[in-house]
PDB file of C-alpha atoms in Angstrom:
ATOM      1  CA  UNK A   1      14.419   3.284 -43.198  1.00 43.00           C
ATOM      2  CA  UNK A   2      16.001   0.092 -42.431  1.00 42.00           C
ATOM      3  CA  UNK A   3      19.480   1.566 -43.027  1.00 46.00           C
ATOM      4  CA  UNK A   4      18.868   4.270 -40.461  1.00 43.00           C
ATOM      5  CA  UNK A   5      18.230   1.695 -37.724  1.00 41.00           C
ATOM      6  CA  UNK A   6      21.196  -0.358 -38.705  1.00 42.00           C
ATOM      7  CA  UNK A   7      23.314   2.941 -38.728  1.00 44.00           C
ATOM      8  CA  UNK A   8      22.017   4.142 -35.366  1.00 39.00           C
ATOM      9  CA  UNK A   9      24.407   3.564 -32.460  1.00 47.00           C
ATOM     10  CA  UNK A  10      23.101   1.098 -30.030  1.00 53.00           C
ATOM     11  CA  UNK A  11      22.718   2.393 -26.475  1.00 61.00           C
ATOM     12  CA  UNK A  12      24.185   0.059 -23.860  1.00 61.00           C
ATOM     13  CA  UNK A  13      21.633  -1.056 -21.090  1.00 66.00           C
ATOM     14  CA  UNK A  14      21.770   1.222 -18.101  1.00 71.00           C
ATOM     15  CA  UNK A  15      23.717  -0.239 -15.221  1.00 78.00           C
ATOM     16  CA  UNK A  16      22.754   2.395 -12.500  1.00 88.00           C
ATOM     17  CA  UNK A  17      19.458   2.913 -10.608  1.00 94.00           C
ATOM     18  CA  UNK A  18      17.899   6.346 -10.156  1.00 96.00           C
ATOM     19  CA  UNK A  19      15.302   7.609  -7.560  1.00 96.00           C
ATOM     20  CA  UNK A  20      11.658   8.221  -8.852  1.00 96.00           C
ATOM     21  CA  UNK A  21       9.583  11.283  -7.723  1.00 96.00           C
ATOM     22  CA  UNK A  22       7.684   8.643  -5.399  1.00 96.00           C
ATOM     23  CA  UNK A  23      11.170   7.975  -3.671  1.00 96.00           C
ATOM     24  CA  UNK A  24      11.461  11.788  -3.505  1.00 95.00           C
ATOM     25  CA  UNK A  25       8.098  12.143  -1.819  1.00 96.00           C
ATOM     26  CA  UNK A  26       8.747   9.494   0.777  1.00 96.00           C
ATOM     27  CA  UNK A  27      12.506  10.477   1.177  1.00 95.00           C
ATOM     28  CA  UNK A  28      11.523  14.131   1.630  1.00 93.00           C
ATOM     29  CA  UNK A  29       8.703  13.561   4.136  1.00 93.00           C
ATOM     30  CA  UNK A  30      10.900  11.343   6.420  1.00 93.00           C
ATOM     31  CA  UNK A  31      14.243  13.147   6.178  1.00 91.00           C
ATOM     32  CA  UNK A  32      13.311  16.838   5.044  1.00 88.00           C
ATOM     33  CA  UNK A  33      14.521  18.936   2.113  1.00 89.00           C
ATOM     34  CA  UNK A  34      18.217  17.904   2.303  1.00 89.00           C
ATOM     35  CA  UNK A  35      17.039  14.353   1.219  1.00 94.00           C
ATOM     36  CA  UNK A  36      15.436  15.563  -1.764  1.00 93.00           C
ATOM     37  CA  UNK A  37      18.634  17.503  -2.528  1.00 93.00           C
ATOM     38  CA  UNK A  38      20.666  14.364  -2.249  1.00 95.00           C
ATOM     39  CA  UNK A  39      18.019  12.244  -4.549  1.00 96.00           C
ATOM     40  CA  UNK A  40      17.901  14.920  -7.169  1.00 95.00           C
ATOM     41  CA  UNK A  41      21.920  15.548  -7.364  1.00 95.00           C
ATOM     42  CA  UNK A  42      22.039  11.621  -7.596  1.00 95.00           C
ATOM     43  CA  UNK A  43      20.050  11.511 -10.569  1.00 95.00           C
ATOM     44  CA  UNK A  44      21.589  14.608 -12.185  1.00 95.00           C
ATOM     45  CA  UNK A  45      24.905  12.687 -11.886  1.00 94.00           C
ATOM     46  CA  UNK A  46      23.536   9.581 -13.150  1.00 92.00           C
ATOM     47  CA  UNK A  47      22.283  11.446 -16.159  1.00 92.00           C
ATOM     48  CA  UNK A  48      25.465  13.121 -16.871  1.00 91.00           C
ATOM     49  CA  UNK A  49      23.940  16.542 -15.982  1.00 93.00           C
ATOM     50  CA  UNK A  50      26.629  17.643 -13.557  1.00 93.00           C
ATOM     51  CA  UNK A  51      25.909  21.311 -14.141  1.00 94.00           C
ATOM     52  CA  UNK A  52      22.745  21.170 -12.494  1.00 93.00           C
ATOM     53  CA  UNK A  53      23.875  19.540  -9.174  1.00 94.00           C
ATOM     54  CA  UNK A  54      25.114  22.863  -7.567  1.00 93.00           C
ATOM     55  CA  UNK A  55      21.961  24.679  -8.275  1.00 90.00           C
ATOM     56  CA  UNK A  56      19.582  22.057  -6.894  1.00 89.00           C
ATOM     57  CA  UNK A  57      21.554  21.875  -3.871  1.00 91.00           C
ATOM     58  CA  UNK A  58      21.694  25.591  -3.282  1.00 91.00           C
ATOM     59  CA  UNK A  59      17.851  25.732  -3.929  1.00 87.00           C
ATOM     60  CA  UNK A  60      17.494  22.776  -1.424  1.00 87.00           C
ATOM     61  CA  UNK A  61      19.711  24.250   1.266  1.00 87.00           C
ATOM     62  CA  UNK A  62      17.504  27.619   1.204  1.00 87.00           C
ATOM     63  CA  UNK A  63      14.386  25.429   1.429  1.00 83.00           C
ATOM     64  CA  UNK A  64      15.954  23.656   4.518  1.00 80.00           C
ATOM     65  CA  UNK A  65      16.878  26.864   6.358  1.00 80.00           C
ATOM     66  CA  UNK A  66      13.309  28.083   5.502  1.00 80.00           C
ATOM     67  CA  UNK A  67      11.824  24.968   7.171  1.00 77.00           C
ATOM     68  CA  UNK A  68      13.924  25.577  10.203  1.00 72.00           C
ATOM     69  CA  UNK A  69      13.169  29.443  10.505  1.00 76.00           C
ATOM     70  CA  UNK A  70       9.615  29.780   9.195  1.00 79.00           C
ATOM     71  CA  UNK A  71       7.890  28.370  12.138  1.00 76.00           C
ATOM     72  CA  UNK A  72       9.585  30.963  14.389  1.00 76.00           C
ATOM     73  CA  UNK A  73       8.451  33.848  12.003  1.00 82.00           C
ATOM     74  CA  UNK A  74       4.878  32.153  11.431  1.00 81.00           C
ATOM     75  CA  UNK A  75       3.677  30.637  14.620  1.00 80.00           C
ATOM     76  CA  UNK A  76       0.718  28.894  13.081  1.00 80.00           C
ATOM     77  CA  UNK A  77       3.261  26.586  11.227  1.00 75.00           C
ATOM     78  CA  UNK A  78       4.234  25.059  14.561  1.00 75.00           C
ATOM     79  CA  UNK A  79       0.586  23.841  14.916  1.00 79.00           C
ATOM     80  CA  UNK A  80       0.388  22.305  11.223  1.00 78.00           C
ATOM     81  CA  UNK A  81       3.826  20.767  11.087  1.00 75.00           C
ATOM     82  CA  UNK A  82       2.606  17.498   9.679  1.00 80.00           C
ATOM     83  CA  UNK A  83       0.645  19.519   6.962  1.00 82.00           C
ATOM     84  CA  UNK A  84       3.754  21.624   6.227  1.00 81.00           C
ATOM     85  CA  UNK A  85       6.033  18.371   5.633  1.00 83.00           C
ATOM     86  CA  UNK A  86       3.254  17.079   3.593  1.00 88.00           C
ATOM     87  CA  UNK A  87       3.235  20.259   1.276  1.00 86.00           C
ATOM     88  CA  UNK A  88       7.279  20.136   1.251  1.00 87.00           C
ATOM     89  CA  UNK A  89       7.209  16.484  -0.021  1.00 90.00           C
ATOM     90  CA  UNK A  90       4.619  17.027  -2.531  1.00 92.00           C
ATOM     91  CA  UNK A  91       6.645  20.130  -3.782  1.00 89.00           C
ATOM     92  CA  UNK A  92       9.650  17.994  -3.941  1.00 89.00           C
ATOM     93  CA  UNK A  93       7.985  15.117  -5.774  1.00 93.00           C
ATOM     94  CA  UNK A  94       6.572  17.516  -8.415  1.00 92.00           C
ATOM     95  CA  UNK A  95      10.017  19.345  -8.813  1.00 91.00           C
ATOM     96  CA  UNK A  96      11.672  16.044  -9.513  1.00 93.00           C
ATOM     97  CA  UNK A  97       8.954  15.031 -11.917  1.00 94.00           C
ATOM     98  CA  UNK A  98       8.971  18.070 -13.633  1.00 94.00           C
ATOM     99  CA  UNK A  99      12.754  18.790 -13.958  1.00 92.00           C
ATOM    100  CA  UNK A 100      13.753  15.432 -14.544  1.00 94.00           C
ATOM    101  CA  UNK A 101      11.094  13.939 -16.508  1.00 95.00           C
ATOM    102  CA  UNK A 102      12.746  13.794 -19.772  1.00 94.00           C
ATOM    103  CA  UNK A 103      16.189  12.182 -18.423  1.00 94.00           C
ATOM    104  CA  UNK A 104      13.945   9.653 -16.422  1.00 94.00           C
ATOM    105  CA  UNK A 105      12.049   8.539 -19.439  1.00 94.00           C
ATOM    106  CA  UNK A 106      14.990   7.973 -21.315  1.00 92.00           C
ATOM    107  CA  UNK A 107      16.521   6.212 -18.515  1.00 93.00           C
ATOM    108  CA  UNK A 108      13.646   3.794 -18.447  1.00 92.00           C
ATOM    109  CA  UNK A 109      13.530   3.528 -22.101  1.00 92.00           C
ATOM    110  CA  UNK A 110      17.102   1.964 -22.099  1.00 91.00           C
ATOM    111  CA  UNK A 111      15.946  -0.531 -19.552  1.00 90.00           C
ATOM    112  CA  UNK A 112      17.039   1.512 -16.302  1.00 91.00           C
ATOM    113  CA  UNK A 113      15.346   0.782 -12.982  1.00 93.00           C
ATOM    114  CA  UNK A 114      14.415   2.762 -10.032  1.00 95.00           C
ATOM    115  CA  UNK A 115      16.048   2.264  -6.570  1.00 95.00           C
ATOM    116  CA  UNK A 116      14.095   0.168  -4.331  1.00 95.00           C
ATOM    117  CA  UNK A 117      12.248   1.880  -1.446  1.00 95.00           C
ATOM    118  CA  UNK A 118      14.712   0.424   1.158  1.00 96.00           C
ATOM    119  CA  UNK A 119      17.283   2.654  -0.035  1.00 96.00           C
ATOM    120  CA  UNK A 120      15.004   5.631   0.187  1.00 96.00           C
ATOM    121  CA  UNK A 121      14.214   4.820   3.671  1.00 96.00           C
ATOM    122  CA  UNK A 122      17.696   4.414   4.861  1.00 97.00           C
ATOM    123  CA  UNK A 123      18.494   7.723   3.237  1.00 97.00           C
ATOM    124  CA  UNK A 124      15.515   9.362   4.814  1.00 95.00           C
ATOM    125  CA  UNK A 125      16.790   8.148   8.146  1.00 96.00           C
ATOM    126  CA  UNK A 126      20.189   9.616   7.761  1.00 96.00           C
ATOM    127  CA  UNK A 127      18.553  12.856   6.386  1.00 92.00           C
ATOM    128  CA  UNK A 128      16.374  13.010   9.490  1.00 93.00           C
ATOM    129  CA  UNK A 129      19.416  12.673  11.863  1.00 94.00           C
ATOM    130  CA  UNK A 130      21.381  15.329  10.070  1.00 90.00           C
ATOM    131  CA  UNK A 131      18.564  17.794   9.909  1.00 83.00           C
ATOM    132  CA  UNK A 132      17.779  17.254  13.584  1.00 86.00           C
ATOM    133  CA  UNK A 133      21.492  17.787  14.469  1.00 88.00           C
ATOM    134  CA  UNK A 134      21.702  20.712  12.230  1.00 81.00           C
ATOM    135  CA  UNK A 135      18.575  22.314  13.880  1.00 77.00           C
ATOM    136  CA  UNK A 136      20.013  21.735  17.488  1.00 80.00           C
ATOM    137  CA  UNK A 137      23.399  23.369  16.355  1.00 83.00           C
ATOM    138  CA  UNK A 138      21.316  26.301  14.857  1.00 77.00           C
ATOM    139  CA  UNK A 139      19.177  26.574  18.135  1.00 75.00           C
ATOM    140  CA  UNK A 140      22.630  26.485  20.126  1.00 79.00           C
ATOM    141  CA  UNK A 141      23.964  29.375  18.104  1.00 80.00           C
ATOM    142  CA  UNK A 142      20.892  31.415  17.918  1.00 76.00           C
ATOM    143  CA  UNK A 143      19.044  30.741  21.073  1.00 73.00           C
ATOM    144  CA  UNK A 144      20.868  28.445  23.519  1.00 70.00           C
ATOM    145  CA  UNK A 145      17.886  28.360  26.056  1.00 71.00           C
ATOM    146  CA  UNK A 146      15.658  26.859  23.518  1.00 65.00           C
ATOM    147  CA  UNK A 147      18.110  23.965  22.550  1.00 61.00           C
ATOM    148  CA  UNK A 148      17.490  20.302  23.673  1.00 63.00           C
ATOM    149  CA  UNK A 149      21.258  20.339  25.024  1.00 62.00           C
ATOM    150  CA  UNK A 150      20.308  23.345  27.475  1.00 58.00           C
ATOM    151  CA  UNK A 151      17.885  21.109  29.219  1.00 54.00           C
ATOM    152  CA  UNK A 152      20.498  18.275  29.874  1.00 56.00           C
ATOM    153  CA  UNK A 153      22.615  20.667  32.132  1.00 55.00           C
TER     154      UNK A 153
END
């Protein structure tokens, strides 16, 4: 038994920080699904699971497009946008907790830490700006009269 412990390679302490599911909730609530994609991709890269990055981005981009277009198709969603944002954030938190649980636990067991909330706040704000600009661009292409830029002329 003692020989097994002595023969086992020591794992170096972790030098990088990852995002927690709680970070995913607040970042997604503030900046939308694209922020969730960034946070999950960051974690996958940190875990060395690069093969999962493209799939997570693809899913998140589809979700972001759904968030932009579903209110047009289902008008009741326009009235409960806060609830929709809350549900998307909870879904993102749950997805990260479920999909990255083992890797996150291993990271913490090796002495790793989570990113501070300030980093998540900054990423959320950047995500919000990118999402708003993307929505304006989509509105310009689809229906220019509904675009906020249309009213500036």
